Amino acid sequence: QVQVVESGGGLVQPGGSLRLSCAASGRSFSIYTMGWYRQAPEKQRELVAFITSGGNTIYADSVKGRFTISRDSAKNRVYLQMNSLKPEDTAIYYCNARPSDYLGAEFGSWGQGTQVTVSS
């Protein structure tokens, strides 16, 4: 089974920066699109950003210009550079790894999440 592990969360003041990391591994599982999602208390999980195997990226409007998603050459690690953080960014951030560029996140594997807290 594929395993997805996030790291890098923490407490930061507004305007600060964090970098999240995600590693995906598993037998008989090719990594294509990987993405970051977040879930704040009492809210549904929402897209933050994703990156395809070809390097195409999509960002939520709320993070455009502030966050950058990238991945390493092996394409089994993905990063989220988070700058100019706002209290509204406070959430648990989850990584998703998909076996295809043509399937949605619901067909992928999820990590356990990493907490990001931006003080107000």
Coordinates of N, CA and C in Angstrom, one line a residue:
Q1 N 0.8 -1.2 0.0 CA 0.0 0.0 0.0 C 0.9 1.2 0.0
V2 N 0.4 2.3 -0.6 CA 1.1 3.5 -0.7 C 1.1 4.2 0.7
Q3 N 2.2 4.9 1.1 CA 2.2 5.6 2.3 C 2.6 7.1 2.0
V4 N 1.8 8.0 2.6 CA 2.0 9.4 2.3 C 2.2 10.0 3.7
V5 N 3.3 10.8 3.8 CA 3.7 11.4 5.1 C 4.0 12.9 4.9
E6 N 3.4 13.7 5.7 CA 3.6 15.2 5.6 C 4.5 15.6 6.8
S7 N 5.2 16.7 6.6 CA 5.9 17.3 7.7 C 6.1 18.8 7.4
G8 N 6.5 19.5 8.4 CA 6.9 20.9 8.3 C 5.9 21.9 8.9
G9 N 4.8 21.4 9.4 CA 3.8 22.3 10.0 C 4.4 22.9 11.3
G10 N 3.7 23.9 11.8 CA 4.0 24.5 13.0 C 3.3 25.8 13.3
L11 N 3.8 26.6 14.2 CA 3.2 27.8 14.6 C 4.0 29.0 14.0
V12 N 3.3 29.9 13.4 CA 4.0 31.0 12.8 C 3.1 32.3 12.9
Q13 N 3.7 33.4 13.0 CA 3.0 34.7 13.1 C 2.5 35.1 11.7
P14 N 1.5 35.9 11.6 CA 1.0 36.5 10.3 C 2.2 37.1 9.6
G15 N 2.2 36.9 8.3 CA 3.3 37.4 7.5 C 4.5 36.5 7.4
G16 N 4.6 35.5 8.2 CA 5.7 34.5 8.2 C 5.6 33.5 7.1
S17 N 6.5 32.6 7.1 CA 6.6 31.5 6.1 C 6.8 30.2 6.7
L18 N 6.4 29.1 6.0 CA 6.6 27.7 6.4 C 6.8 27.0 5.1
R19 N 7.5 25.9 5.1 CA 7.6 25.0 4.0 C 7.2 23.6 4.4
L20 N 6.2 23.1 3.8 CA 5.7 21.7 4.0 C 6.3 20.8 3.1
S21 N 6.5 19.5 3.5 CA 7.1 18.5 2.7 C 6.1 17.3 2.8
C22 N 6.1 16.5 1.7 CA 5.3 15.3 1.6 C 6.1 14.3 0.8
A23 N 6.2 13.1 1.4 CA 6.9 11.9 0.8 C 5.9 10.8 0.5
A24 N 5.9 10.3 -0.7 CA 5.0 9.2 -1.0 C 5.8 8.0 -1.4
S25 N 5.4 6.8 -1.0 CA 6.1 5.6 -1.3 C 5.2 4.4 -1.3
G26 N 5.6 3.4 -2.0 CA 4.7 2.2 -2.0 C 5.0 1.3 -3.2
R27 N 4.8 0.0 -3.1 CA 5.0 -0.9 -4.2 C 3.8 -0.8 -5.1
S28 N 4.1 -1.0 -6.4 CA 3.1 -1.1 -7.5 C 2.2 0.2 -7.5
F29 N 2.9 1.3 -7.2 CA 2.1 2.6 -7.2 C 3.0 3.6 -7.8
S30 N 2.6 4.1 -9.0 CA 3.3 5.2 -9.7 C 2.7 6.5 -9.2
I31 N 3.5 7.5 -9.0 CA 3.1 8.8 -8.5 C 2.9 9.7 -9.7
Y32 N 1.8 10.2 -9.8 CA 1.5 11.2 -10.9 C 1.2 12.5 -10.2
T33 N -0.1 13.0 -10.3 CA -0.4 14.2 -9.6 C -0.3 14.1 -8.1
M34 N 0.3 15.1 -7.5 CA 0.3 15.2 -6.0 C -0.2 16.6 -5.6
G35 N -0.9 16.7 -4.5 CA -1.5 17.9 -4.2 C -1.5 18.1 -2.7
W36 N -1.8 19.4 -2.3 CA -2.0 19.8 -0.9 C -3.4 20.2 -0.8
Y37 N -4.0 19.8 0.3 CA -5.4 20.2 0.7 C -5.3 20.6 2.2
R38 N -6.3 21.3 2.6 CA -6.3 21.7 4.0 C -7.8 21.7 4.5
Q39 N -7.8 21.5 5.8 CA -9.1 21.5 6.5 C -9.0 22.3 7.8
A40 N -9.8 23.3 7.9 CA -9.9 24.1 9.1 C -11.0 23.6 10.0
P41 N -11.0 23.9 11.3 CA -12.0 23.4 12.2 C -13.4 23.8 11.7
E42 N -14.3 22.9 11.7 CA -15.7 23.1 11.3 C -15.9 23.4 9.8
K43 N -14.9 23.1 9.0 CA -15.0 23.4 7.6 C -14.6 22.1 6.8
Q44 N -15.0 22.1 5.5 CA -14.7 21.0 4.7 C -13.3 21.1 4.1
R45 N -12.7 19.9 3.8 CA -11.4 19.9 3.2 C -11.4 20.7 1.8
E46 N -10.4 21.5 1.5 CA -10.4 22.2 0.3 C -9.0 22.1 -0.4
L47 N -9.0 22.3 -1.7 CA -7.8 22.3 -2.4 C -7.0 23.5 -2.1
V48 N -5.7 23.3 -1.9 CA -4.7 24.3 -1.8 C -3.9 24.5 -3.2
A49 N -3.3 23.4 -3.6 CA -2.6 23.3 -4.9 C -2.3 21.9 -5.2
F50 N -2.1 21.7 -6.5 CA -1.6 20.4 -7.0 C -0.7 20.5 -8.1
I51 N 0.1 19.5 -8.4 CA 1.1 19.5 -9.5 C 1.0 18.2 -10.1
T52 N 1.0 18.2 -11.5 CA 0.9 17.0 -12.2 C 2.3 16.4 -12.5
S53 N 2.3 15.2 -13.1 CA 3.6 14.6 -13.4 C 4.4 15.4 -14.4
G54 N 3.7 16.2 -15.2 CA 4.4 17.0 -16.2 C 4.7 18.4 -15.6
G55 N 4.4 18.7 -14.4 CA 4.8 19.9 -13.8 C 3.8 21.0 -13.9
N56 N 2.6 20.8 -14.4 CA 1.6 21.8 -14.4 C 1.0 21.9 -13.0
T57 N 0.7 23.2 -12.7 CA 0.2 23.5 -11.3 C -1.1 24.2 -11.3
I58 N -1.9 24.0 -10.3 CA -3.2 24.6 -10.1 C -3.2 25.1 -8.6
Y59 N -3.6 26.3 -8.4 CA -3.7 26.9 -7.1 C -5.1 27.4 -6.8
A60 N -5.5 27.3 -5.5 CA -6.7 27.9 -5.1 C -6.5 29.4 -5.1
D61 N -7.6 30.1 -5.5 CA -7.5 31.6 -5.6 C -6.9 32.2 -4.3
S62 N -7.3 31.7 -3.1 CA -6.9 32.2 -1.9 C -5.4 32.2 -1.6
V63 N -4.7 31.4 -2.3 CA -3.2 31.2 -2.0 C -2.4 31.7 -3.2
K64 N -3.0 32.0 -4.3 CA -2.2 32.4 -5.5 C -1.3 33.6 -5.1
G65 N -0.1 33.5 -5.5 CA 0.9 34.6 -5.3 C 1.6 34.5 -3.9
R66 N 1.1 33.6 -3.1 CA 1.7 33.4 -1.8 C 2.3 32.1 -1.6
F67 N 1.7 31.0 -2.1 CA 2.1 29.6 -2.0 C 2.7 29.2 -3.3
T68 N 3.7 28.3 -3.2 CA 4.3 27.6 -4.4 C 4.4 26.2 -4.1
I69 N 3.9 25.4 -5.1 CA 4.1 23.9 -5.0 C 5.2 23.5 -5.9
S70 N 5.9 22.5 -5.5 CA 7.0 22.0 -6.3 C 7.2 20.5 -6.0
R71 N 8.0 19.8 -6.8 CA 8.4 18.4 -6.5 C 9.8 18.1 -6.9
D72 N 10.4 17.1 -6.4 CA 11.7 16.7 -6.7 C 11.8 15.9 -8.0
S73 N 13.0 15.7 -8.5 CA 13.2 15.0 -9.8 C 12.6 13.6 -9.8
A74 N 12.6 12.9 -8.6 CA 12.1 11.6 -8.5 C 10.6 11.6 -8.5
K75 N 10.0 12.7 -8.3 CA 8.5 12.9 -8.4 C 7.7 12.2 -7.3
N76 N 8.4 11.8 -6.3 CA 7.7 11.2 -5.1 C 7.7 12.0 -3.9
R77 N 8.2 13.2 -4.0 CA 8.2 14.2 -2.9 C 7.7 15.5 -3.5
V78 N 6.8 16.2 -2.7 CA 6.3 17.4 -3.1 C 6.4 18.4 -1.9
Y79 N 6.5 19.7 -2.2 CA 6.7 20.7 -1.3 C 5.7 21.8 -1.4
L80 N 5.4 22.5 -0.4 CA 4.6 23.7 -0.4 C 5.2 24.8 0.3
Q81 N 5.7 25.8 -0.4 CA 6.3 26.9 0.2 C 5.2 27.9 0.5
M82 N 5.0 28.3 1.7 CA 3.9 29.1 2.2 C 4.5 30.5 2.7
N83 N 4.3 31.5 2.0 CA 4.7 32.8 2.3 C 3.6 33.8 2.7
S84 N 3.9 34.8 3.3 CA 2.8 35.8 3.7 C 1.6 35.2 4.3
L85 N 1.9 34.3 5.3 CA 0.8 33.6 5.9 C -0.2 34.4 6.6
K86 N -1.4 34.0 6.6 CA -2.5 34.7 7.2 C -3.2 33.8 8.2
P87 N -3.9 34.4 9.2 CA -4.6 33.6 10.1 C -5.6 32.6 9.5
E88 N -6.2 33.1 8.3 CA -7.1 32.2 7.6 C -6.5 31.0 7.0
D89 N -5.2 30.9 7.0 CA -4.5 29.7 6.5 C -4.4 28.6 7.5
T90 N -4.8 28.9 8.8 CA -4.7 28.0 9.8 C -5.6 26.8 9.5
A91 N -5.0 25.6 9.5 CA -5.7 24.3 9.1 C -4.7 23.2 9.3
I92 N -5.3 22.0 9.2 CA -4.5 20.8 9.0 C -4.3 20.6 7.5
Y93 N -3.0 20.5 7.1 CA -2.7 20.4 5.7 C -2.4 18.9 5.4
Y94 N -3.1 18.4 4.3 CA -3.0 17.0 3.9 C -2.3 16.9 2.5
C95 N -1.5 15.9 2.4 CA -0.9 15.6 1.1 C -1.7 14.5 0.4
N96 N -1.9 14.6 -0.9 CA -2.6 13.6 -1.7 C -1.7 13.1 -2.8
A97 N -1.6 11.8 -3.0 CA -0.8 11.3 -4.1 C -1.7 10.4 -5.0
R98 N -1.7 10.6 -6.3 CA -2.6 10.0 -7.2 C -1.9 9.0 -8.1
P99 N -2.5 7.9 -8.5 CA -1.9 7.0 -9.5 C -2.1 7.5 -10.9
S100 N -2.7 8.6 -11.2 CA -2.9 9.1 -12.5 C -3.1 10.6 -12.5
D101 N -2.7 11.2 -13.6 CA -3.0 12.6 -13.8 C -4.4 12.9 -14.2
Y102 N -5.2 11.9 -14.5 CA -6.5 12.0 -15.0 C -7.6 11.6 -14.0
L103 N -7.2 11.4 -12.8 CA -8.1 11.0 -11.7 C -8.1 12.0 -10.6
G104 N -9.2 12.2 -9.9 CA -9.3 13.2 -8.9 C -8.6 12.7 -7.6
A105 N -8.6 13.6 -6.6 CA -8.0 13.3 -5.3 C -8.6 12.1 -4.6
E106 N -9.9 11.9 -4.9 CA -10.6 10.9 -4.2 C -10.1 9.5 -4.6
F107 N -9.3 9.4 -5.7 CA -8.7 8.2 -6.1 C -7.3 8.0 -5.6
G108 N -6.8 9.0 -4.9 CA -5.4 9.0 -4.4 C -5.3 8.5 -2.9
S109 N -4.1 8.6 -2.4 CA -3.8 8.2 -1.1 C -3.5 9.5 -0.3
W110 N -4.0 9.5 1.0 CA -3.8 10.7 1.9 C -2.8 10.4 3.0
G111 N -2.1 11.5 3.4 CA -1.3 11.4 4.5 C -2.1 11.7 5.8
Q112 N -1.5 11.8 6.9 CA -2.1 12.0 8.2 C -2.3 13.4 8.5
G113 N -1.7 14.3 7.8 CA -1.8 15.7 8.0 C -0.8 16.3 8.8
T114 N -0.5 17.6 8.6 CA 0.4 18.4 9.5 C -0.3 19.7 9.8
Q115 N -0.2 20.1 11.1 CA -0.9 21.3 11.6 C -0.2 22.6 11.2
V116 N -0.8 23.5 10.7 CA -0.3 24.8 10.4 C -1.2 25.8 11.2
T117 N -0.6 26.6 12.1 CA -1.3 27.6 12.9 C -0.6 28.9 12.7
V118 N -1.4 29.9 12.3 CA -1.0 31.3 12.1 C -1.7 32.1 13.1
S119 N -0.9 32.7 14.0 CA -1.5 33.5 15.1 C -2.1 34.7 14.6
S120 N -3.1 35.2 15.3 CA -3.8 36.4 15.0 C -3.6 37.5 16.0

